[in-house]
Every structure is written in structure tokens, then in C-alpha cells.
Amino acid sequence: MITVGMNYKVVAGQEGAFEAAFRSVIKAMEADAGHVESHLWRDVDEPGSYLITSEWRDRAAYEAFVRSERFARVTSWGKEQVLRERPRHWIHDHGSDGPAGA
């Protein structure tokens, strides 16, 4: 089992668009047999700062999903107008000692 953490900084006023995009991504993830669960967290101390945590059966299942056409379709929204900076991701393998960068 792995947990993927995805940190996003959203342009002020675009939080609703980001959250709607996340809902589309989560529907695509739920259709994948390797996906366990995902959650969207909003930082109450830093407006526009979000963390998505996503659990997967294993790293191979996650990597296959992010290379899939289904993933490409739901992530081809207006990132340039919604995100303040490039997202930061990390992967924690529950069978290892700590996170490994993605």
C-alpha cells in the first residue's frame, strides 16, 4: 500500500474551480481497481493551499493510473489559470521507512 500526497497552491478566487476539478479526478480514481481512497484537505491557515491524499494498492497501480487516458482527460482543465505554482507530490510506501519523492 502507498499513500500519495499532492500539494497545490490555488490562485485566489479559483478555489471552487479547483475543488470541482478534484471531484472529476476522484471519480476517475474510484473507477481504478488499484485505488483505495482519496481525500481533499484545505489548509485553514493558508488560503488557497490544498493537500490531496490518495491511497493505492501499490506504486505500480498508481503509476499506471497517472499514465492512463482516463487520468489525462480529467486533468486537462485550465491549470494555468487555477494553480499559482507547480504542484509538489510525494509518495509514502507503507512497506518502507519514509516518503520518497515522486
Coordinates of N, CA and C in Angstrom, one line a residue:
M1 N 0.9 -1.2 0.0 CA 0.0 0.0 0.0 C 0.9 1.2 0.0
I2 N 0.5 2.2 -0.8 CA 1.2 3.5 -0.8 C 0.2 4.6 -0.6
T3 N 0.7 5.8 0.0 CA -0.1 7.0 0.1 C 0.6 8.0 -0.7
V4 N -0.1 8.7 -1.6 CA 0.4 9.8 -2.4 C -0.1 11.1 -1.9
G5 N 0.8 12.0 -1.6 CA 0.4 13.4 -1.2 C 0.7 14.3 -2.3
M6 N -0.3 15.2 -2.6 CA -0.2 16.1 -3.7 C -0.6 17.5 -3.1
N7 N 0.4 18.4 -3.1 CA 0.3 19.8 -2.5 C 0.0 20.8 -3.6
Y8 N -1.1 21.5 -3.5 CA -1.4 22.5 -4.5 C -1.6 23.9 -3.9
K9 N -1.2 24.9 -4.6 CA -1.4 26.3 -4.3 C -2.3 26.9 -5.4
V10 N -3.5 27.4 -5.0 CA -4.5 27.8 -6.0 C -4.6 29.3 -6.0
V11 N -4.8 29.9 -7.2 CA -5.0 31.3 -7.4 C -6.2 31.8 -6.6
A12 N -6.1 32.9 -5.9 CA -7.3 33.4 -5.1 C -8.5 33.6 -6.1
G13 N -9.6 33.1 -5.6 CA -10.8 33.2 -6.3 C -11.1 32.0 -7.2
Q14 N -10.1 31.1 -7.3 CA -10.3 29.9 -8.2 C -10.5 28.6 -7.3
E15 N -10.7 28.7 -6.0 CA -10.8 27.6 -5.2 C -12.0 26.7 -5.6
G16 N -13.1 27.3 -6.0 CA -14.3 26.5 -6.5 C -13.9 25.7 -7.7
A17 N -13.2 26.3 -8.7 CA -12.8 25.6 -9.9 C -11.9 24.4 -9.6
F18 N -10.9 24.6 -8.6 CA -10.0 23.6 -8.2 C -10.8 22.4 -7.6
E19 N -11.7 22.7 -6.7 CA -12.4 21.7 -6.0 C -13.3 20.9 -6.9
A20 N -13.9 21.6 -7.9 CA -14.7 20.9 -8.9 C -13.8 20.0 -9.8
A21 N -12.6 20.4 -10.1 CA -11.7 19.6 -10.9 C -11.3 18.3 -10.1
F22 N -11.1 18.5 -8.8 CA -10.8 17.4 -7.9 C -11.9 16.4 -7.9
R23 N -13.1 16.8 -7.9 CA -14.3 15.9 -7.9 C -14.2 15.0 -9.2
S24 N -13.8 15.6 -10.3 CA -13.7 14.8 -11.6 C -12.6 13.8 -11.5
V25 N -11.5 14.2 -10.9 CA -10.3 13.3 -10.7 C -10.7 12.2 -9.8
I26 N -11.4 12.5 -8.7 CA -11.7 11.4 -7.7 C -12.6 10.4 -8.4
K27 N -13.5 10.8 -9.2 CA -14.4 9.8 -9.9 C -13.6 8.9 -10.8
A28 N -12.6 9.5 -11.5 CA -11.7 8.6 -12.3 C -10.9 7.7 -11.5
M29 N -10.4 8.1 -10.3 CA -9.6 7.3 -9.4 C -10.5 6.1 -8.9
E30 N -11.7 6.4 -8.5 CA -12.6 5.4 -8.0 C -12.9 4.3 -9.0
A31 N -12.8 4.6 -10.3 CA -13.0 3.6 -11.3 C -11.8 2.6 -11.5
D32 N -10.7 3.0 -10.8 CA -9.5 2.2 -11.0 C -9.4 1.1 -9.9
A33 N -9.2 -0.1 -10.2 CA -9.1 -1.2 -9.2 C -8.0 -1.0 -8.2
G34 N -6.9 -0.3 -8.6 CA -5.8 -0.1 -7.7 C -6.0 1.0 -6.7
H35 N -7.0 1.8 -6.8 CA -7.3 2.9 -5.9 C -8.0 2.5 -4.7
V36 N -7.6 2.9 -3.5 CA -8.2 2.6 -2.3 C -9.1 3.7 -1.8
E37 N -8.6 4.9 -1.6 CA -9.4 6.1 -1.2 C -8.6 7.4 -1.4
S38 N -9.3 8.5 -1.5 CA -8.6 9.8 -1.6 C -9.4 10.8 -0.9
H39 N -8.7 11.9 -0.4 CA -9.3 13.0 0.3 C -8.7 14.3 -0.1
L40 N -9.5 15.3 -0.1 CA -9.0 16.7 -0.3 C -9.1 17.4 1.0
W41 N -7.9 18.0 1.3 CA -7.8 18.8 2.6 C -7.4 20.2 2.3
R42 N -8.1 21.2 3.0 CA -7.8 22.6 2.7 C -7.2 23.1 4.0
D43 N -6.1 23.9 3.8 CA -5.3 24.5 4.9 C -6.1 25.7 5.4
V44 N -6.6 25.7 6.6 CA -7.3 26.8 7.2 C -6.5 28.0 7.5
D45 N -5.2 27.8 7.6 CA -4.3 28.9 7.9 C -3.7 29.6 6.7
E46 N -3.8 28.9 5.5 CA -3.2 29.5 4.3 C -4.2 29.3 3.1
P47 N -4.9 30.4 2.9 CA -5.9 30.4 1.8 C -5.4 29.9 0.5
G48 N -6.1 29.0 -0.2 CA -5.7 28.5 -1.5 C -4.7 27.4 -1.4
S49 N -4.4 26.9 -0.2 CA -3.4 25.8 -0.1 C -4.2 24.5 0.2
Y50 N -4.0 23.5 -0.6 CA -4.7 22.2 -0.5 C -3.7 21.0 -0.5
L51 N -4.1 20.0 0.1 CA -3.4 18.7 0.1 C -4.4 17.6 -0.3
I52 N -4.0 16.8 -1.3 CA -4.8 15.6 -1.7 C -4.0 14.4 -1.2
T53 N -4.6 13.6 -0.4 CA -4.0 12.3 -0.1 C -4.8 11.2 -0.8
S54 N -4.0 10.3 -1.3 CA -4.6 9.2 -2.1 C -3.9 7.9 -1.8
E55 N -4.7 6.9 -1.4 CA -4.1 5.6 -1.1 C -4.3 4.7 -2.3
W56 N -3.3 3.9 -2.6 CA -3.3 3.0 -3.7 C -2.8 1.6 -3.3
R57 N -3.2 0.6 -4.0 CA -2.8 -0.8 -3.6 C -1.3 -0.9 -3.6
D58 N -0.6 -0.3 -4.7 CA 0.8 -0.3 -4.8 C 1.2 0.8 -5.7
R59 N 2.5 1.0 -5.8 CA 3.1 2.1 -6.6 C 2.8 1.8 -8.1
A60 N 2.8 0.5 -8.5 CA 2.6 0.2 -9.9 C 1.2 0.6 -10.3
A61 N 0.2 0.4 -9.5 CA -1.2 0.7 -9.8 C -1.3 2.2 -9.9
Y62 N -0.7 3.0 -9.0 CA -0.7 4.5 -9.1 C -0.1 5.0 -10.4
E63 N 1.1 4.5 -10.7 CA 1.8 4.9 -11.9 C 1.1 4.6 -13.1
A64 N 0.4 3.4 -13.2 CA -0.4 3.1 -14.4 C -1.5 4.0 -14.5
F65 N -2.2 4.4 -13.4 CA -3.3 5.3 -13.5 C -2.8 6.7 -14.0
V66 N -1.7 7.2 -13.5 CA -1.3 8.6 -13.9 C -0.8 8.6 -15.4
R67 N -0.6 7.4 -16.0 CA -0.2 7.4 -17.4 C -1.4 7.1 -18.2
S68 N -2.6 6.9 -17.6 CA -3.8 6.4 -18.4 C -4.4 7.6 -19.1
E69 N -5.2 7.2 -20.1 CA -6.0 8.2 -20.9 C -7.1 8.8 -20.0
R70 N -7.6 8.0 -19.1 CA -8.7 8.5 -18.1 C -8.1 9.6 -17.3
F71 N -6.9 9.4 -16.8 CA -6.3 10.5 -15.9 C -6.0 11.7 -16.8
A72 N -5.5 11.5 -18.0 CA -5.2 12.7 -18.9 C -6.5 13.5 -19.2
R73 N -7.6 12.8 -19.4 CA -8.9 13.5 -19.7 C -9.3 14.4 -18.5
V74 N -9.2 13.9 -17.3 CA -9.7 14.7 -16.1 C -8.7 15.7 -15.6
T75 N -7.5 15.7 -16.1 CA -6.5 16.7 -15.6 C -6.2 17.7 -16.7
S76 N -6.9 17.7 -17.8 CA -6.6 18.6 -18.9 C -7.5 19.9 -18.8
W77 N -7.7 20.3 -17.6 CA -8.5 21.5 -17.3 C -7.6 22.7 -17.3
G78 N -8.1 23.9 -17.0 CA -7.3 25.1 -17.1 C -6.3 25.4 -15.9
K79 N -5.3 24.5 -15.8 CA -4.4 24.5 -14.7 C -3.7 25.9 -14.7
E80 N -3.3 26.4 -15.8 CA -2.6 27.7 -15.9 C -3.3 28.8 -15.2
Q81 N -4.7 28.8 -15.3 CA -5.5 29.9 -14.7 C -5.9 29.6 -13.2
V82 N -5.6 28.4 -12.8 CA -6.1 27.9 -11.4 C -5.0 27.8 -10.4
L83 N -3.8 27.2 -10.9 CA -2.7 27.0 -10.0 C -1.7 28.1 -9.9
R84 N -1.3 28.5 -8.7 CA -0.3 29.5 -8.5 C 1.1 29.0 -8.9
E85 N 1.4 27.7 -8.7 CA 2.7 27.2 -8.9 C 2.6 25.7 -9.2
R86 N 3.7 25.1 -9.6 CA 3.7 23.7 -9.9 C 3.4 22.9 -8.7
P87 N 2.5 21.9 -8.7 CA 2.2 21.1 -7.6 C 3.5 20.3 -7.1
R88 N 3.5 20.0 -5.8 CA 4.5 19.2 -5.2 C 3.9 17.9 -4.8
H89 N 4.5 16.7 -5.2 CA 4.0 15.4 -4.8 C 5.0 14.6 -4.1
W90 N 4.5 13.7 -3.2 CA 5.4 12.8 -2.5 C 4.6 11.4 -2.5
I91 N 5.4 10.4 -2.3 CA 4.8 9.0 -2.2 C 5.4 8.4 -0.9
H92 N 4.5 7.8 -0.1 CA 5.0 7.1 1.1 C 4.6 5.6 0.9
D93 N 5.6 4.8 0.8 CA 5.4 3.3 0.7 C 5.3 2.8 2.1
H94 N 4.1 2.2 2.4 CA 3.9 1.7 3.8 C 4.8 0.6 4.2
G95 N 5.5 0.0 3.2 CA 6.4 -1.0 3.5 C 7.9 -0.5 3.6
S96 N 8.1 0.8 3.6 CA 9.4 1.4 3.7 C 9.4 2.3 4.9
D97 N 10.6 2.9 5.1 CA 10.8 3.8 6.3 C 10.3 5.2 6.1
G98 N 10.0 5.7 4.9 CA 9.6 7.1 4.8 C 9.2 7.4 3.4
P99 N 8.8 8.7 3.2 CA 8.4 9.2 1.9 C 9.5 9.2 0.9
A100 N 9.1 8.9 -0.4 CA 10.1 9.0 -1.5 C 9.4 10.0 -2.5
G101 N 10.2 10.9 -3.0 CA 9.7 11.9 -4.0 C 9.1 11.3 -5.2
A102 N 8.1 11.9 -5.8 CA 7.5 11.4 -7.0 C 7.9 12.3 -8.1

